[in-house]
Coordinates of C-alpha atoms in Angstrom, one line a residue:
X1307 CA 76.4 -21.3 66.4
X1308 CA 75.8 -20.3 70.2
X1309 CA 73.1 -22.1 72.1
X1310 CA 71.9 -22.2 75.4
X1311 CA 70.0 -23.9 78.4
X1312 CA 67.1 -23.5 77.9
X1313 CA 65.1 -26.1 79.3
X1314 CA 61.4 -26.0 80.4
X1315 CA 60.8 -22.8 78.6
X1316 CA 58.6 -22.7 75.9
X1317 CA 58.6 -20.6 72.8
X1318 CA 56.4 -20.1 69.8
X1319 CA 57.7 -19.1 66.4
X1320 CA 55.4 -17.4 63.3
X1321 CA 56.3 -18.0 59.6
X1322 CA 58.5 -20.7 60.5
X1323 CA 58.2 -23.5 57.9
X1324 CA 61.8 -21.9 56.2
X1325 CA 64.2 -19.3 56.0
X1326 CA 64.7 -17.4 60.0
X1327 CA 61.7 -18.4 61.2
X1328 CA 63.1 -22.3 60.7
X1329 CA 66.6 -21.9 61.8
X1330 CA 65.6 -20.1 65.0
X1331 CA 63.1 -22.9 65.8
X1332 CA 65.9 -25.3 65.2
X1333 CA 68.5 -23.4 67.4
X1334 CA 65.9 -23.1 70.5
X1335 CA 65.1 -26.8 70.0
X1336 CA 68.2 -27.5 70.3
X1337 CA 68.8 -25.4 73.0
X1338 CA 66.0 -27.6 74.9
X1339 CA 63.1 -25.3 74.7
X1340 CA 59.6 -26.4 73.6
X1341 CA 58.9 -24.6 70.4
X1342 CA 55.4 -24.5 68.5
X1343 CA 55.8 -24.2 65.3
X1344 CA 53.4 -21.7 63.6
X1345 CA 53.2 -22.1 59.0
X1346 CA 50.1 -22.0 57.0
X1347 CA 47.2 -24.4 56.9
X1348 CA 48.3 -25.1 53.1
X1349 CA 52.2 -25.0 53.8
X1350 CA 53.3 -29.0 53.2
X1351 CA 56.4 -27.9 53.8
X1352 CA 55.9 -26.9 58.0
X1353 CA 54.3 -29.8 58.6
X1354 CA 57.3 -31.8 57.2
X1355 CA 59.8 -30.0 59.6
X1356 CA 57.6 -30.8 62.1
X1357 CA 57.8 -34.4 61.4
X1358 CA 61.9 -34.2 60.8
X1359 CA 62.4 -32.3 64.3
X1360 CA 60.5 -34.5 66.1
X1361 CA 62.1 -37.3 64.3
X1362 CA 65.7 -36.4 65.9
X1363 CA 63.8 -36.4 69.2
X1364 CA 63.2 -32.1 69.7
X1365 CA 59.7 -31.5 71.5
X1366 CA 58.0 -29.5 68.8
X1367 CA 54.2 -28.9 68.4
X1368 CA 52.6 -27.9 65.2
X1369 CA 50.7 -24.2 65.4
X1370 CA 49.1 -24.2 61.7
X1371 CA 47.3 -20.5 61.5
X1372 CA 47.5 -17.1 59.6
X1373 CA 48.7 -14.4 61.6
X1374 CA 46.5 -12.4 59.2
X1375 CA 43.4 -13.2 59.3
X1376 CA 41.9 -11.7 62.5
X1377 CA 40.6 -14.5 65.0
X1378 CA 42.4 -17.0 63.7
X1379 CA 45.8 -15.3 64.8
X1380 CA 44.3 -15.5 67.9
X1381 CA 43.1 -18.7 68.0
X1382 CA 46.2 -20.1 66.5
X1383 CA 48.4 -18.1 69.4
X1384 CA 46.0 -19.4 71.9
X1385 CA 45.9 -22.9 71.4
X1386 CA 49.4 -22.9 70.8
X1387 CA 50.1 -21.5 74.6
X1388 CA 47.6 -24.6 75.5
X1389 CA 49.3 -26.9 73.7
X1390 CA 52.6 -25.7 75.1
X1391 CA 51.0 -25.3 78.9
X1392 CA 52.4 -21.8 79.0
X1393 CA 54.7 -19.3 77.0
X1394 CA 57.7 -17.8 77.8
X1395 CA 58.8 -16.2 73.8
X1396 CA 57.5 -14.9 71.5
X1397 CA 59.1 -14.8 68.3
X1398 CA 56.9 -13.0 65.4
X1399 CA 58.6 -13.7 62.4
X1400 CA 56.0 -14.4 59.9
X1401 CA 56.0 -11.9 57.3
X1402 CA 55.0 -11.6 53.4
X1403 CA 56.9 -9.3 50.8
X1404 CA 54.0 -10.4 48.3
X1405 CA 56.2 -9.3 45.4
X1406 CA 59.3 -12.0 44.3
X1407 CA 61.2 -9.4 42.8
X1408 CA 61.6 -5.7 43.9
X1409 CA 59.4 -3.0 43.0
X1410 CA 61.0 0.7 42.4
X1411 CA 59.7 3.2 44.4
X1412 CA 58.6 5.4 41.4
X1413 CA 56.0 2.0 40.1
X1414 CA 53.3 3.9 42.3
X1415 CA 50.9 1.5 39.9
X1416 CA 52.0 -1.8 40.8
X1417 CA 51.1 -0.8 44.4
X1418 CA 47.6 -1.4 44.3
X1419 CA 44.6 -1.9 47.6
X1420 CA 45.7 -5.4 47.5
X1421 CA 49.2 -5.5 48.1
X1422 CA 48.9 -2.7 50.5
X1423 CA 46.2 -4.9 52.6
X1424 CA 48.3 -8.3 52.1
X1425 CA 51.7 -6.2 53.2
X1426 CA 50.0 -4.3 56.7
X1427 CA 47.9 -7.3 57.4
X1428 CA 50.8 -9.8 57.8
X1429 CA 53.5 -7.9 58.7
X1430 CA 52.3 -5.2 61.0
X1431 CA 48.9 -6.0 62.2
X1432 CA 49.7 -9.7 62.2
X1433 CA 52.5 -9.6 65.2
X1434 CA 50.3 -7.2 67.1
X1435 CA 47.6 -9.8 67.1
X1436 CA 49.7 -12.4 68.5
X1437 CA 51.1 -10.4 71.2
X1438 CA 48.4 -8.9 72.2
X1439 CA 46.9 -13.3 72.2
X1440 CA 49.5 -14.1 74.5
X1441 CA 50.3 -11.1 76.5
X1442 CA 48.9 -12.6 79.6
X1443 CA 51.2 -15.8 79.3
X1444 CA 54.3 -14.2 78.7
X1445 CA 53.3 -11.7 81.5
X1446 CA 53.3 -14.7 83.9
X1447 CA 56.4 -16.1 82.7
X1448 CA 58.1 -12.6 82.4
X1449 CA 59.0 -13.4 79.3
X1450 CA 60.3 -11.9 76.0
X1451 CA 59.0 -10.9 72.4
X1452 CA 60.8 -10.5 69.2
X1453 CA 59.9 -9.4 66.4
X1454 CA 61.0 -9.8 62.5
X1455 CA 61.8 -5.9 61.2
X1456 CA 64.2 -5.5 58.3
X1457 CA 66.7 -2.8 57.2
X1458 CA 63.9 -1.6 55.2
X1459 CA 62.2 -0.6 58.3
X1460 CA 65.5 1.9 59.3
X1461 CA 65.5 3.4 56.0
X1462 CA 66.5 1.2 53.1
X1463 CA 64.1 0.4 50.1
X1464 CA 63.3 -3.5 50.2
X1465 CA 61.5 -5.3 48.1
X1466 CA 58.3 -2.1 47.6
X1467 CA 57.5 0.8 49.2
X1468 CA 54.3 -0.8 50.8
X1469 CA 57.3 -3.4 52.6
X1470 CA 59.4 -0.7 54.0
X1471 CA 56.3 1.3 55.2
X1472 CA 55.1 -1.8 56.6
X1473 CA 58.3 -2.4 58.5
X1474 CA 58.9 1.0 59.4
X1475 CA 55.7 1.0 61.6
X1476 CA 56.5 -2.7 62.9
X1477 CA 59.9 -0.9 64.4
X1478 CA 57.3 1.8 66.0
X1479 CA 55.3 -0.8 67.3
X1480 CA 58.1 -2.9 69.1
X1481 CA 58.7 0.2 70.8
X1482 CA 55.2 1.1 71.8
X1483 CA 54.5 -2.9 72.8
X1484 CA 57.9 -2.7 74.7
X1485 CA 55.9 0.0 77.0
X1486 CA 52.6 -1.6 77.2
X1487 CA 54.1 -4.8 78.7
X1488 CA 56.7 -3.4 80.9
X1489 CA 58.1 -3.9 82.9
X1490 CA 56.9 -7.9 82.7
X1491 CA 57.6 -8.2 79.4
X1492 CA 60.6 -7.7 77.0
X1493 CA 60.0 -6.7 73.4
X1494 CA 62.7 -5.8 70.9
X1495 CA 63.2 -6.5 67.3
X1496 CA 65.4 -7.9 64.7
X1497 CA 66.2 -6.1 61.6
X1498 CA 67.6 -8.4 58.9
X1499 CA 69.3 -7.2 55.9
X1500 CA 70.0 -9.2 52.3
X1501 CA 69.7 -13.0 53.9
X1502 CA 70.1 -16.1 52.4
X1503 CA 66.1 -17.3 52.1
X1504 CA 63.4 -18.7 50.2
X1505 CA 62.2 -14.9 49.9
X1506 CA 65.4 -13.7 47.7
X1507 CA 66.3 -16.3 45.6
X1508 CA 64.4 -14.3 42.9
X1509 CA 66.0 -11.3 43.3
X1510 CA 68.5 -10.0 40.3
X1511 CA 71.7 -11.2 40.9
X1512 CA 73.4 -8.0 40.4
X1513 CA 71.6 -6.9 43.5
X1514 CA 72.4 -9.9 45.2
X1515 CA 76.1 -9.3 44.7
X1516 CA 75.7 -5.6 45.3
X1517 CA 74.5 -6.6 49.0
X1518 CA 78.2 -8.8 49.6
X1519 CA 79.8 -6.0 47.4
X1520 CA 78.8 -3.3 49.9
X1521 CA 78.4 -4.9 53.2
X1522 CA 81.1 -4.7 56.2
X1523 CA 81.6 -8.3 56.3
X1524 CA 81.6 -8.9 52.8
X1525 CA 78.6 -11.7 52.6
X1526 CA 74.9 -12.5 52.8
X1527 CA 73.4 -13.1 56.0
X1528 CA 72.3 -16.8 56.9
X1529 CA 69.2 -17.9 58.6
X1530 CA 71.1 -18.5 61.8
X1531 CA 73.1 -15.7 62.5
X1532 CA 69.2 -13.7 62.8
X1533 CA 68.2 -16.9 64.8
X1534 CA 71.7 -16.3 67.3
X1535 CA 70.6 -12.5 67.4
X1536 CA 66.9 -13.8 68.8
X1537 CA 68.0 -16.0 70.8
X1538 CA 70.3 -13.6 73.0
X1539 CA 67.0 -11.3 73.2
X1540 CA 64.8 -13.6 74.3
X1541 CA 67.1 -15.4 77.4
X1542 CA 69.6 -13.0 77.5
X1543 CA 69.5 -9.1 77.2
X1544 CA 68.2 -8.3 80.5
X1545 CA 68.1 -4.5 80.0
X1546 CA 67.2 -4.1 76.8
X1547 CA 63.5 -3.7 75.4
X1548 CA 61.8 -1.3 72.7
X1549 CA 65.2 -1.7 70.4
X1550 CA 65.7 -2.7 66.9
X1551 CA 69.0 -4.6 66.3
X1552 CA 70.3 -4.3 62.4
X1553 CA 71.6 -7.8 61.2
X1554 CA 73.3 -6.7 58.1
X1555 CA 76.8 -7.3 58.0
X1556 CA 77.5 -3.7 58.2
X1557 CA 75.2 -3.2 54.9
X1558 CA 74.0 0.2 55.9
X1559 CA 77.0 1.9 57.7

């Protein structure tokens, strides 16, 4: 696991009560950042890693809030900055496939207002709303923003249609928020493949061994190897803004 020094900067992390969202809190924690960590109102389980990181002594803040609820993303990403006394990443990881098993393209029916609205309002609308919050803090500190794509944003399936779509137009958006903050602000994306999370364990195991089967490095992503990835775009990666960096193993070559 690579870290660095990151000491006196201060990061805030959506969707981060598991899965990426946790390990990336944990590596810039470690690292010696101050990280907010966002989870929903309801989630027990992101006010216990709250409790456990500050146990071992890592300066974490709690951000409860939905990135998709309009004003209360806002609100959440404001007081966070606050809280923090400043912001210098970004990371907008919180994301919803709402389904816990795929959905075939051709179950058009399955598909319905609902899941559409649930899908676009978390996992495209949602990280524009808290970038667009605390644009004027990470403008300050010249900061960085990443953001959670997938490979179904560069042309695989995922878990529905309404996911891919969803992540195809976050991969648009990095690229068009990379423009609208330059040249303070850095804003690139990270596009996991099949990874080891809460959000898979359903899946049907022959897919599951279909994505070792099939991939370069022959395994499933972990949590941390997308964490290392965010980390070197947020304090590292100088030159580089409006990308998208697959995280697959080689699962789509």
């Amino acid at each position: 696991m690579i870290t660095a020094e990151l000491k006196g900067r201060k990061a805030h992390m959506t969707g981060a009560s598991s899965g990426i969202g946790l390990a990336t809190v944990e590596l810039f924690a470690r690292s010696g950042a101050a990280v907010a960590l966002n989870h929903l109102p309801n989630d027990d389980r992101g006010r216990e890693q709250v409790e456990r990181l500050r146990g071992e002594g890592f300066d974490i803040i709690a951000a409860p809030g939905n990135v998709a609820e309009p004003g209360n993303a806002e609100a959440m990403v404001e007081k966070a900055i606050q809280d923090l006394g400043g912001l210098d990443y970004l990371f907008n990881n919180a994301g919803t496939p709402v389904t816990s098993s795929p959905i075939p393209p051709d179950e058009l029916d399955k598909l319905d207002e609902a899941f559409w609205q649930a899908i676009l309002n978390t996992n495209l609308i949602g990280p524009y709303r808290c970038t667009r919050a605390a644009a004027s803090a990470l403008k300050a500190a010249k900061g960085a923003v990443v953001n959670t794509a997938s490979i179904a944003g560069l042309g695989q399936q995922g878990s529905s249609s309404a996911y891919a779509a969803g992540k195809s137009g976050l991969v648009s958006l990095t690229r068009s928020l990379a423009r609208g903050l330059g040249p303070q602000v850095r804003v690139n994306a990270v596009a996991p493949g099949a990874v080891n999370s809460p959000w898979q364990k359903d899946w049907p195991e022959e897919r599951k061994r279909a994505s070792i089967e099939n991939a370069v490095l022959k395994r499933r992503c972990e949590p941390e190897d997308i964490a290392e990835v965010v980390l070197f775009l947020c304090e590292g990666a100088a030159m580089v803004t409006g990308q998208t960096i697959a995280i697959d193993g080689g699962l789509t070559l």
